mmCIF file of C-alpha atoms and ligand atoms in Angstrom:
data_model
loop_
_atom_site.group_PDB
_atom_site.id
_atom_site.type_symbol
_atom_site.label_atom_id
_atom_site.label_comp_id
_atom_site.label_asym_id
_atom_site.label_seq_id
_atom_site.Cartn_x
_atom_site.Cartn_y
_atom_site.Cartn_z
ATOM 1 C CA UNK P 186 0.000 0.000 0.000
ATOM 2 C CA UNK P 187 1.274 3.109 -0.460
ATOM 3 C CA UNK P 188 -0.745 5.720 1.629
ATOM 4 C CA UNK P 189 -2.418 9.187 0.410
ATOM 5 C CA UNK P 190 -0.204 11.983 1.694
ATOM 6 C CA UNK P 191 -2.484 14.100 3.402
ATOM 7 C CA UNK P 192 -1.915 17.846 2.144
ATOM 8 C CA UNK P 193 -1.972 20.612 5.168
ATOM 9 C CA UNK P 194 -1.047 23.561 3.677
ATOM 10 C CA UNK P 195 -3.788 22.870 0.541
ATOM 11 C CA UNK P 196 -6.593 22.572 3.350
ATOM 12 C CA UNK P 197 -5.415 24.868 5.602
ATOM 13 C CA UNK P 198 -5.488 27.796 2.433
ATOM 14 C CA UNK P 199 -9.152 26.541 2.525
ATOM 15 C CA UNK P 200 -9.351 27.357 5.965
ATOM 16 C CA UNK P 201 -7.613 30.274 5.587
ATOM 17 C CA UNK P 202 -9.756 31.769 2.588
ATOM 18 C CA UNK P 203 -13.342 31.033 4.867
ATOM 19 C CA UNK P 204 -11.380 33.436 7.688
ATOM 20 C CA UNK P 205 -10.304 36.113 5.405
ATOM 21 C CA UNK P 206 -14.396 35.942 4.503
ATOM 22 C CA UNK P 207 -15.299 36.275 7.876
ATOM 23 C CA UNK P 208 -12.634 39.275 8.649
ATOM 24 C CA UNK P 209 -14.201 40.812 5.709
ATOM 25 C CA UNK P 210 -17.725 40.791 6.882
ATOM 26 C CA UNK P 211 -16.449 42.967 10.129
ATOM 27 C CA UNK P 212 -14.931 45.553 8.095
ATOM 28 C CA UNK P 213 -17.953 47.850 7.712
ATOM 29 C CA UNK P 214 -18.413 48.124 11.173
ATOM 30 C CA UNK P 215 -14.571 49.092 11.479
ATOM 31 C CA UNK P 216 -13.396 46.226 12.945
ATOM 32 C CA UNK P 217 -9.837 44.873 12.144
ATOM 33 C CA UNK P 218 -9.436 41.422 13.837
ATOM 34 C CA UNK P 219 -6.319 41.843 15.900
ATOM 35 C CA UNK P 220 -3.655 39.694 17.336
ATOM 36 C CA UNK P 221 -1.214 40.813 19.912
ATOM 37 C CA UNK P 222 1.683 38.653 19.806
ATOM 38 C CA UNK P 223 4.340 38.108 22.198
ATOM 39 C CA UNK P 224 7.941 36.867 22.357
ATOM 40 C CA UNK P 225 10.033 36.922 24.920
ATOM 41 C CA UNK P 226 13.611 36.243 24.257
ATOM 42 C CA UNK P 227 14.958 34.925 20.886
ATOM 43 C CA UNK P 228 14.577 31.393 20.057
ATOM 44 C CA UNK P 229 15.156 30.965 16.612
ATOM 45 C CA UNK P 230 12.518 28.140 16.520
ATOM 46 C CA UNK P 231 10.234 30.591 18.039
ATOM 47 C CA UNK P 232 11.014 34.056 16.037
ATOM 48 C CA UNK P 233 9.860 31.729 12.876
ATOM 49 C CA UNK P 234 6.540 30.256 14.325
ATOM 50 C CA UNK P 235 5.763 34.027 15.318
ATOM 51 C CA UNK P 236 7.192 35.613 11.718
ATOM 52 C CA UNK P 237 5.071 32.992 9.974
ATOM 53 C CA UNK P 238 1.816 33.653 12.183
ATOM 54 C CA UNK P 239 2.088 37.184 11.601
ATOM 55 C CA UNK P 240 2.482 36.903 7.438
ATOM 56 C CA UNK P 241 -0.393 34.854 8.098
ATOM 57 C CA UNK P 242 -2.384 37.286 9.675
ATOM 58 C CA UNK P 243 -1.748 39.984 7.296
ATOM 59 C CA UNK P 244 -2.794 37.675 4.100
ATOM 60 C CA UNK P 245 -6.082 37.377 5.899
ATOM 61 C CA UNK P 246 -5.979 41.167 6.186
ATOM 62 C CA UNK P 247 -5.982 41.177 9.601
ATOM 63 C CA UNK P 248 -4.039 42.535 11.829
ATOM 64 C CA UNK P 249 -1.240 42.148 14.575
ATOM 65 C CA UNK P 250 0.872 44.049 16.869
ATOM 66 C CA UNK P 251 4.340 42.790 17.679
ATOM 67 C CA UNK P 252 5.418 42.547 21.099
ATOM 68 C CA UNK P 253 9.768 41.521 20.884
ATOM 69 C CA UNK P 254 10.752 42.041 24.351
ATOM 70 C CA UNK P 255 14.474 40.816 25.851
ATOM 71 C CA UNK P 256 15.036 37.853 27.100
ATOM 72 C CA UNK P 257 15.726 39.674 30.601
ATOM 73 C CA UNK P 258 11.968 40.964 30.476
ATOM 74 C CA UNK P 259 10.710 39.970 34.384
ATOM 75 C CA UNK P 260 7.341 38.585 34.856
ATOM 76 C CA UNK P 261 5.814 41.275 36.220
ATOM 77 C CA UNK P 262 6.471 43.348 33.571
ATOM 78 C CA UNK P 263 4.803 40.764 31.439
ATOM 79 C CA UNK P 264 2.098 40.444 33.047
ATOM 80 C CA UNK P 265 1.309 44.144 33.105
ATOM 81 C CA UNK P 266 1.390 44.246 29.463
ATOM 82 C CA UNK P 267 -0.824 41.383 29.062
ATOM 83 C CA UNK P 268 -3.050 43.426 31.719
ATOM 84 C CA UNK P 269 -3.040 46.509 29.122
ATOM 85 C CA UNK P 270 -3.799 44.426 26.288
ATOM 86 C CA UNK P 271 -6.914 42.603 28.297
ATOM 87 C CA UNK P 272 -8.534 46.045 28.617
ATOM 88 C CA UNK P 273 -7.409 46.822 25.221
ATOM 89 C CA UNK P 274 -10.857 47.045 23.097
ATOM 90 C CA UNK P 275 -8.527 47.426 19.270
ATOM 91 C CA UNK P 276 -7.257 43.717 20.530
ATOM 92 C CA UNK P 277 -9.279 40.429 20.188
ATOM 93 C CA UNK P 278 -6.388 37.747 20.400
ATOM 94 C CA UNK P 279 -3.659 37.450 22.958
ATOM 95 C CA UNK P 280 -0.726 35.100 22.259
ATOM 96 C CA UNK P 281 2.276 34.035 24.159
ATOM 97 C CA UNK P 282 4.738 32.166 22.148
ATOM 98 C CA UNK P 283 5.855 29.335 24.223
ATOM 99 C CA UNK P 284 8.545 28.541 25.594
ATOM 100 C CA UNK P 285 9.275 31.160 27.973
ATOM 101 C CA UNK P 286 12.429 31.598 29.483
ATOM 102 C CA UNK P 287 12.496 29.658 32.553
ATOM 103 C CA UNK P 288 12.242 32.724 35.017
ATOM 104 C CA UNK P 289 8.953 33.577 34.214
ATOM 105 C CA UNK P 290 6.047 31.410 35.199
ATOM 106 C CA UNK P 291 4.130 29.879 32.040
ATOM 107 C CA UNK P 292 1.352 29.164 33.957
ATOM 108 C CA UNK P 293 1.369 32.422 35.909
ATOM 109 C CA UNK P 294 1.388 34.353 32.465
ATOM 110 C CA UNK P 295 -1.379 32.268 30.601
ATOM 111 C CA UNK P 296 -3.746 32.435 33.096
ATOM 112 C CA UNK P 297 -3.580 36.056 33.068
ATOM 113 C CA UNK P 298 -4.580 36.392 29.176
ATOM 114 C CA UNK P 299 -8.260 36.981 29.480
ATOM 115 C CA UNK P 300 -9.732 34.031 28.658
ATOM 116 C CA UNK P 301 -12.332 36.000 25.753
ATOM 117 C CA UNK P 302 -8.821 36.735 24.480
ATOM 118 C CA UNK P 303 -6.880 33.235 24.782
ATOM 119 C CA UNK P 304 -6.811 32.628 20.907
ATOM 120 C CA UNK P 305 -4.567 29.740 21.576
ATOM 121 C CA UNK P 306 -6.978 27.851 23.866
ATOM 122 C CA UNK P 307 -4.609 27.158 26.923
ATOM 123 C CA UNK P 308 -6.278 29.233 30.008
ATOM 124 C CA UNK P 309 -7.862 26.787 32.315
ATOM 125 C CA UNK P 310 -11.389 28.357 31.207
ATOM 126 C CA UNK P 311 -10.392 26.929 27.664
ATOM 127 C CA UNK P 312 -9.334 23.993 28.431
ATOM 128 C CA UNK P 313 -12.276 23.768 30.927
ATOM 129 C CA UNK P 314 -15.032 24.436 28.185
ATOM 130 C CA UNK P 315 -13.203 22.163 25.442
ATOM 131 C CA UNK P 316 -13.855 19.350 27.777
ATOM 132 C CA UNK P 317 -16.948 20.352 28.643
ATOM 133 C CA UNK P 318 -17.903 20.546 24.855
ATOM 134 C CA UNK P 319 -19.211 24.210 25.974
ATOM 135 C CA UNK P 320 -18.336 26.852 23.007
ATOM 136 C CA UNK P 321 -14.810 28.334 23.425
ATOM 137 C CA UNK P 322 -11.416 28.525 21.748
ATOM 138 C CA UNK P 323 -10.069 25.385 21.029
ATOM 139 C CA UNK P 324 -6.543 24.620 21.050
ATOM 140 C CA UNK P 325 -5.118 25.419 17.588
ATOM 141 C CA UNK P 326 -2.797 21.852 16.868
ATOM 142 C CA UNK P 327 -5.383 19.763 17.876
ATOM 143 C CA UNK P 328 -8.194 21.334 16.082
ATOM 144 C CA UNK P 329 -6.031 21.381 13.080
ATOM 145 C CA UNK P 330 -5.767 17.361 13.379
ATOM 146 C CA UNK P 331 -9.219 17.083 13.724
ATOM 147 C CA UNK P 332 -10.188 19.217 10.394
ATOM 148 C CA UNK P 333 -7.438 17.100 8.627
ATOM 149 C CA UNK P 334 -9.478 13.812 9.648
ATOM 150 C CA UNK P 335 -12.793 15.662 8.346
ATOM 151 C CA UNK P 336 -11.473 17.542 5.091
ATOM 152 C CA UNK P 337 -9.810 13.669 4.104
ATOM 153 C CA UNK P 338 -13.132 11.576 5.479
ATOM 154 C CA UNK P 339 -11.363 9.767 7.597
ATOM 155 C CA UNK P 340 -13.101 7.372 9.586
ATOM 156 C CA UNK P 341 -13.374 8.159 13.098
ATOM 157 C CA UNK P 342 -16.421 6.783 14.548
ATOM 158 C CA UNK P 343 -15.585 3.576 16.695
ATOM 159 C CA UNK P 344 -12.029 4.107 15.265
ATOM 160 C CA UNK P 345 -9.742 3.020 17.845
ATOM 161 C CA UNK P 346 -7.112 6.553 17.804
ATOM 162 C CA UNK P 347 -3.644 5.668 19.253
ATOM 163 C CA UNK P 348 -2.113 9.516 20.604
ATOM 164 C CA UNK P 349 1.741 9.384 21.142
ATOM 165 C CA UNK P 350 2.265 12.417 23.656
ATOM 166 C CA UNK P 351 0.529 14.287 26.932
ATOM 167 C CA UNK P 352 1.223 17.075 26.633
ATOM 168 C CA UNK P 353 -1.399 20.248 27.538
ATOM 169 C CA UNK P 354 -1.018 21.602 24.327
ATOM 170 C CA UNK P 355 -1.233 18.682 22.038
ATOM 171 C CA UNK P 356 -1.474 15.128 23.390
ATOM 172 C CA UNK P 357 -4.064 16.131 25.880
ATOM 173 C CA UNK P 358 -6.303 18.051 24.094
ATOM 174 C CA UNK P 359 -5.970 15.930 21.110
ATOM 175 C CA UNK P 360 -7.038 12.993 23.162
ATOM 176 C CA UNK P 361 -9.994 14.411 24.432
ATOM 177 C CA UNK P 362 -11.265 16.117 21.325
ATOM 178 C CA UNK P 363 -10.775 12.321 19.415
ATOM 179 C CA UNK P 364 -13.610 10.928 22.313
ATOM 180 C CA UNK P 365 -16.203 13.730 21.465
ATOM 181 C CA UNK P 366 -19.082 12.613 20.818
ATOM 182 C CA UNK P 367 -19.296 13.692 17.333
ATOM 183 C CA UNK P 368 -15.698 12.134 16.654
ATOM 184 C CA UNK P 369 -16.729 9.384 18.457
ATOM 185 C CA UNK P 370 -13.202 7.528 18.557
ATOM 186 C CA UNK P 371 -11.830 4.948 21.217
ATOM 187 C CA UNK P 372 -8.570 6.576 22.637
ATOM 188 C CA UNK P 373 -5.822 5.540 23.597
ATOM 189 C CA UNK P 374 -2.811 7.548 24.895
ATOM 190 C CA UNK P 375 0.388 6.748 25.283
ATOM 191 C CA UNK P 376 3.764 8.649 26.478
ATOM 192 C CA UNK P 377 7.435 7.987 28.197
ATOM 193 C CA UNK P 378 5.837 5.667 31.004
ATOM 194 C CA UNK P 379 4.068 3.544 28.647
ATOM 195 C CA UNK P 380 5.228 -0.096 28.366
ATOM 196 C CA UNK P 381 4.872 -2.284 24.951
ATOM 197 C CA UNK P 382 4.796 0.841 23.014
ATOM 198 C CA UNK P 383 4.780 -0.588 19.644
ATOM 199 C CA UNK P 384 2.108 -3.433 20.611
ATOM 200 C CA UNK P 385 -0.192 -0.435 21.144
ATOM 201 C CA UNK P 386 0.587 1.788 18.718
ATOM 202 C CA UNK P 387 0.093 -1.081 15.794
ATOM 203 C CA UNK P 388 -3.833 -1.105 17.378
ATOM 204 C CA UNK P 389 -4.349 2.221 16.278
ATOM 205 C CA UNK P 390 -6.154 2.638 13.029
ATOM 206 C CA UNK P 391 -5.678 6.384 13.649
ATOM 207 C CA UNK P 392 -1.935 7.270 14.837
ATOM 208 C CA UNK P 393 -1.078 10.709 16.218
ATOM 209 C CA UNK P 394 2.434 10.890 16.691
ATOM 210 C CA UNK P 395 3.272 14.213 19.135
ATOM 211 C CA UNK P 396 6.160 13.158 21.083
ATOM 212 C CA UNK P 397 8.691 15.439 19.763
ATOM 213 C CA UNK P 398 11.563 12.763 18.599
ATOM 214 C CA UNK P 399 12.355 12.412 15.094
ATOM 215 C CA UNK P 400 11.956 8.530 13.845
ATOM 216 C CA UNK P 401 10.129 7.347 16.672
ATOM 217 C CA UNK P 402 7.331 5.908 14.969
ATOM 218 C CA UNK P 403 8.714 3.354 12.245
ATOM 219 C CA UNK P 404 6.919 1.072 9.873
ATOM 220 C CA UNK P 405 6.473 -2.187 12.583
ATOM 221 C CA UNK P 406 5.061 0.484 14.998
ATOM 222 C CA UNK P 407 1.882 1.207 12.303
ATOM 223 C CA UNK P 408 -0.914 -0.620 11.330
ATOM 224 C CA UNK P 409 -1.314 -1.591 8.076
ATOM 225 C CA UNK P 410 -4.032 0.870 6.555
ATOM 226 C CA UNK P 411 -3.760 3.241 9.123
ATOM 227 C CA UNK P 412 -4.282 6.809 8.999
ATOM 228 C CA UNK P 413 -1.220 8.008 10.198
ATOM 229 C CA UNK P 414 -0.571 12.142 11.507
ATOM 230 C CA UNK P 415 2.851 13.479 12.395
ATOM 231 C CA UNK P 416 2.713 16.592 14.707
ATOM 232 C CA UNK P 417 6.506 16.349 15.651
ATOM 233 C CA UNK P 418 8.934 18.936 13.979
ATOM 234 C CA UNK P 419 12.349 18.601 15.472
ATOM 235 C CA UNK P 420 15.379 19.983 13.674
ATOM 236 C CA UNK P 421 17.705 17.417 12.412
ATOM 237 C CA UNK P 422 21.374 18.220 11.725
ATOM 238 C CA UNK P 423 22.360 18.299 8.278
ATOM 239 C CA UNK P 424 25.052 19.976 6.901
ATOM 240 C CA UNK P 425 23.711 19.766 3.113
ATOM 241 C CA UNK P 426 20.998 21.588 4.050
ATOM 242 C CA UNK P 427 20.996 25.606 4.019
ATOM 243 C CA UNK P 428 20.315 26.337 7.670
ATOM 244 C CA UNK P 429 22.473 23.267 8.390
ATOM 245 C CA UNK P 430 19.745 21.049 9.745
ATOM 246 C CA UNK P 431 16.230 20.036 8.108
ATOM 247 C CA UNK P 432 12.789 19.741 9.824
ATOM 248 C CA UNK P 433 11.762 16.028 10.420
ATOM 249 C CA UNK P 434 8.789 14.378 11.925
ATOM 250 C CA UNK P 435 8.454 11.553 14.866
ATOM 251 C CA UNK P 436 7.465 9.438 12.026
ATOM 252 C CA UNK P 437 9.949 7.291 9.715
ATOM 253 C CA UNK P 438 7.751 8.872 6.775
ATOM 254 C CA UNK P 439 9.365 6.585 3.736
ATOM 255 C CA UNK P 440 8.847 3.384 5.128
ATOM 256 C CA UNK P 441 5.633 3.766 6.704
ATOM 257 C CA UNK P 442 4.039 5.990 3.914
ATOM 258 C CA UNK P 443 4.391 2.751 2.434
ATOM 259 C CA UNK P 444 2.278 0.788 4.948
ATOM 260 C CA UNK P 445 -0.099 3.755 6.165
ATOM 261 C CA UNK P 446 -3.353 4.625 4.257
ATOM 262 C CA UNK P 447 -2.984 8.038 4.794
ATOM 263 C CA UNK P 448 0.181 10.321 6.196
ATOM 264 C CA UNK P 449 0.909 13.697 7.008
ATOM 265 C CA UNK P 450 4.369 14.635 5.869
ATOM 266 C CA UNK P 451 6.519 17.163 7.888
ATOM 267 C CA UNK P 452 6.908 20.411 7.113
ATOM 268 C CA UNK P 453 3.542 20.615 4.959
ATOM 269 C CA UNK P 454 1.092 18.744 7.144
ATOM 270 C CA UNK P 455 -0.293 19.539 10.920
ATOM 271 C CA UNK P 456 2.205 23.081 10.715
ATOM 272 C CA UNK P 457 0.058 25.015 8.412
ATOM 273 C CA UNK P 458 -2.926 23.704 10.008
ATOM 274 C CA UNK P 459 -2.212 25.394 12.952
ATOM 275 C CA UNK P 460 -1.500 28.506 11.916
ATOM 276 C CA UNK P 461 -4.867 28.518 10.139
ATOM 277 C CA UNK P 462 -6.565 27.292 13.028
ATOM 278 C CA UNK P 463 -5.319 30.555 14.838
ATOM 279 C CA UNK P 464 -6.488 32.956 12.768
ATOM 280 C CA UNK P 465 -10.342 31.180 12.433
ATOM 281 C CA UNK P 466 -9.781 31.690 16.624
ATOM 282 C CA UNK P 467 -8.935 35.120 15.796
ATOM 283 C CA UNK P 468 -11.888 36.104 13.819
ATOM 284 C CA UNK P 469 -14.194 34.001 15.917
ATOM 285 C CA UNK P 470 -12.778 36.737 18.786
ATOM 286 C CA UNK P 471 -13.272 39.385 16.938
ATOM 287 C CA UNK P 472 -16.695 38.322 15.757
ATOM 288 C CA UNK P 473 -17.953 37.727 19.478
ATOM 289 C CA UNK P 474 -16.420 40.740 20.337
ATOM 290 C CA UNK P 475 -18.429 42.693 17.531
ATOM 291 C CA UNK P 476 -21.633 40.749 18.525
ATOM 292 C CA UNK P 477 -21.190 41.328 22.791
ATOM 293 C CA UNK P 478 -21.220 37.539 22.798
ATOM 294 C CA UNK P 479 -19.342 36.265 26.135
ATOM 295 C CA UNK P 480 -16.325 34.080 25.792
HETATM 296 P P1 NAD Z 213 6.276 17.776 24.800
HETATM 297 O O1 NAD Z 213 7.737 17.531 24.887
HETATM 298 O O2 NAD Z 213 5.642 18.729 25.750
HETATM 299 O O3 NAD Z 213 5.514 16.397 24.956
HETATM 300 C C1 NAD Z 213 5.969 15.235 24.341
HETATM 301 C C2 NAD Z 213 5.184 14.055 24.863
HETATM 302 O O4 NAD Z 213 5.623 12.884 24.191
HETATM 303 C C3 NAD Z 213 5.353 13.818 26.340
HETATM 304 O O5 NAD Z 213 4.063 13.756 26.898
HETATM 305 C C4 NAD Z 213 6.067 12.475 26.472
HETATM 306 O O6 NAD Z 213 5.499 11.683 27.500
HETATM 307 C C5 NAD Z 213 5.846 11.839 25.126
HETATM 308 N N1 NAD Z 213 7.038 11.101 24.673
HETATM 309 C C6 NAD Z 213 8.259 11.614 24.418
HETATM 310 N N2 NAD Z 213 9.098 10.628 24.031
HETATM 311 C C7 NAD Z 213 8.391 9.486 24.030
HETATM 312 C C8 NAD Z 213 8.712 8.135 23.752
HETATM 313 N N3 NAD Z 213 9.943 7.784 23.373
HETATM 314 N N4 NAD Z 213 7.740 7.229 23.880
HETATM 315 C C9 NAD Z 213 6.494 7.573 24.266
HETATM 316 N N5 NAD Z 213 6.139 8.842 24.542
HETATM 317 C C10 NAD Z 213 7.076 9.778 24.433
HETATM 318 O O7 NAD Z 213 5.987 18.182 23.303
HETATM 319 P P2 NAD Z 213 4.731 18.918 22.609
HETATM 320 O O8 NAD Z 213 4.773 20.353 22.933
HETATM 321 O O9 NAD Z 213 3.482 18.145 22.834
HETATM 322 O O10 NAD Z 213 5.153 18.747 21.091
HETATM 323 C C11 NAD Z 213 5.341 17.468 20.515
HETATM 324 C C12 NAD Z 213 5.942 17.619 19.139
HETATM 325 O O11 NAD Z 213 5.021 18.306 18.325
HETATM 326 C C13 NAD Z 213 7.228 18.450 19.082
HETATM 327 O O12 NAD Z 213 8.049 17.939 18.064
HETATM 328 C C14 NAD Z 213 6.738 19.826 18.701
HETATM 329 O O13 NAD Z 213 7.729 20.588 18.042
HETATM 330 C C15 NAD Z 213 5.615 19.473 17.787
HETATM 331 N N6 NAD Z 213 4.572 20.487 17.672
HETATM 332 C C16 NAD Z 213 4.174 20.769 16.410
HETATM 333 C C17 NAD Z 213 3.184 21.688 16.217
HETATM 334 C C18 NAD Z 213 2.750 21.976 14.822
HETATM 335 O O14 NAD Z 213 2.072 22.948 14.578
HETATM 336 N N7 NAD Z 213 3.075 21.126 13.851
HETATM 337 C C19 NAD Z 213 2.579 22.343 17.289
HETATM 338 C C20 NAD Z 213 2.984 21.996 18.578
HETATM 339 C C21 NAD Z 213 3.981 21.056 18.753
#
């Protein structure tokens, strides 16, 4: 078999097009969707999620404001600005890029985003009303997954969905979104304390790999006719390449693309997806904003 390669940057345009709609819409009443972002510090990694969110937000015509502050920045000063932006009425989306250096509390800082403003769905409110299946902002990888699984018809209902990872932002979330009711999948989750690792993962007809190290999945790991999605992006030393390292996923992508019914490939599959799952969180803020809906 040799699987369908699942293309994220192709459906995520899609998404991308509906949102620039949307933003469009709010324009008469003079409202520019708006994302503040932050970045404390300079990560490479980081400076190029929050370049490419920003070029992003600008093709939808929408706007941002750029927050670059030192990597010395203390965490009250942080949290005052993310206090000013709050009350801010010209800003509907708040985001932190993550990771923060460790002298400033993660926690501490995301909890003080208001939560009408928490475009990247990690306040506790968020997270609270995701697994309540009340409205609010879900989180933007693991909504990106789950429009992938849609957009290709994937089947999901009494699929049994293997999810490599725990983390809040990903594994978690992913997990519980995969057992809604309308996704209706069996889930499994599995991380660094899990024994027999590749006797699970070979039950999953859907496999999310999110564990951040690149090869981890490989062909005896997979099912054959799986749907398989590759979240992880770690950077690979290469010195052929430009940069002197390429992106690579947690999945051995030739091998099981040839055992796999359907793959994501890294860069090009979950990445764009979650940029475009940001903005639609943006314009849904804005929109509620424009309509006095609560968070
Ligand atoms: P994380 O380090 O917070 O979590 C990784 C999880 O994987 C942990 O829960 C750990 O228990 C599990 N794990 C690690 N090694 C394992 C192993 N050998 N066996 C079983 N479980 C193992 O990472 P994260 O923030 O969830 O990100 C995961 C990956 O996804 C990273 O590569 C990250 O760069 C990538 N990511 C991609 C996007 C995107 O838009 N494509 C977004 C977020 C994260």
């Amino acid at each position: 078999m040799s699987a369908i390669v699942i293309d994220g940057k192709a459906i995520s345009l899609k998404v991308r097009e509906e949102v620039k709609r949307r933003a469009g819409k709010l324009e008469p009443r003079g409202i520019v969707p708006c994302l503040a972002v932050i970045l404390v510090g300079e990560d490479p990694a980081s400076l190029s999620y929050v370049t490419a969110k920003e070029k992003a937000l600008a093709e939808a015509e929408m706007a941002s404001r750029d927050y670059r502050l030192a990597a010395s920045t203390g965490e009250d000063e942080l949290l005052a600005l993310i206090g000013r932006l709050n009350a801010d009425e010209q800003v509907h989306g708040i985001l932190v890029q993550l990771p923060l250096p460790s002298h400033i509390s993660e926690e501490r800082v995301i909890t003080a985003i208001d939560p009408r403003k928490d475009v990247d769905g990690f306040h506790p409110v968020s997270v609270g009303n995701m697994v309540l299946g009340r409205p609010g902002f879900l989180p933007c990888t693991p909504h990106g997954v789950l429009v992938l699984l849609r957009e290709l018809r994937i089947p999901t209902a009494g699929a049994h969905a293997v999810v490599l990872g725990r983390s809040n932002i990903v594994g978690k979330p992913l997990a519980n979104l995969l057992s809604r009711r309308d996704v209706n999948a069996t889930v499994t989750i599995c991380h660094t304390g899990t024994k027999e690792l590749p006797s699970i993962t070979r039950q999953g007809d859907i496999l999310i790999a999110a564990a951040g190290r690149a090869g981890l999945v490989t062909a005896d790991m997979v099912k054959e006719g799986a749907a398989v999605i590759d979240v992880g992006v770690n950077r690979v030393a290469d010195s052929g390449a430009k940069k002197g390292y390429r992106l690579r996923g947690d999945v051995d992508y030739g091998p099981v693309a040839e055992k796999a019914a359907w793959i994501t490939p890294v860069p090009g599959g979950v990445g764009p997806m979650t940029i475009a799952m940001l903005l639609q969180n943006v314009v849904e803020a804005a929109e509620r904003f424009a309509g006095g809906r609560p968070c």
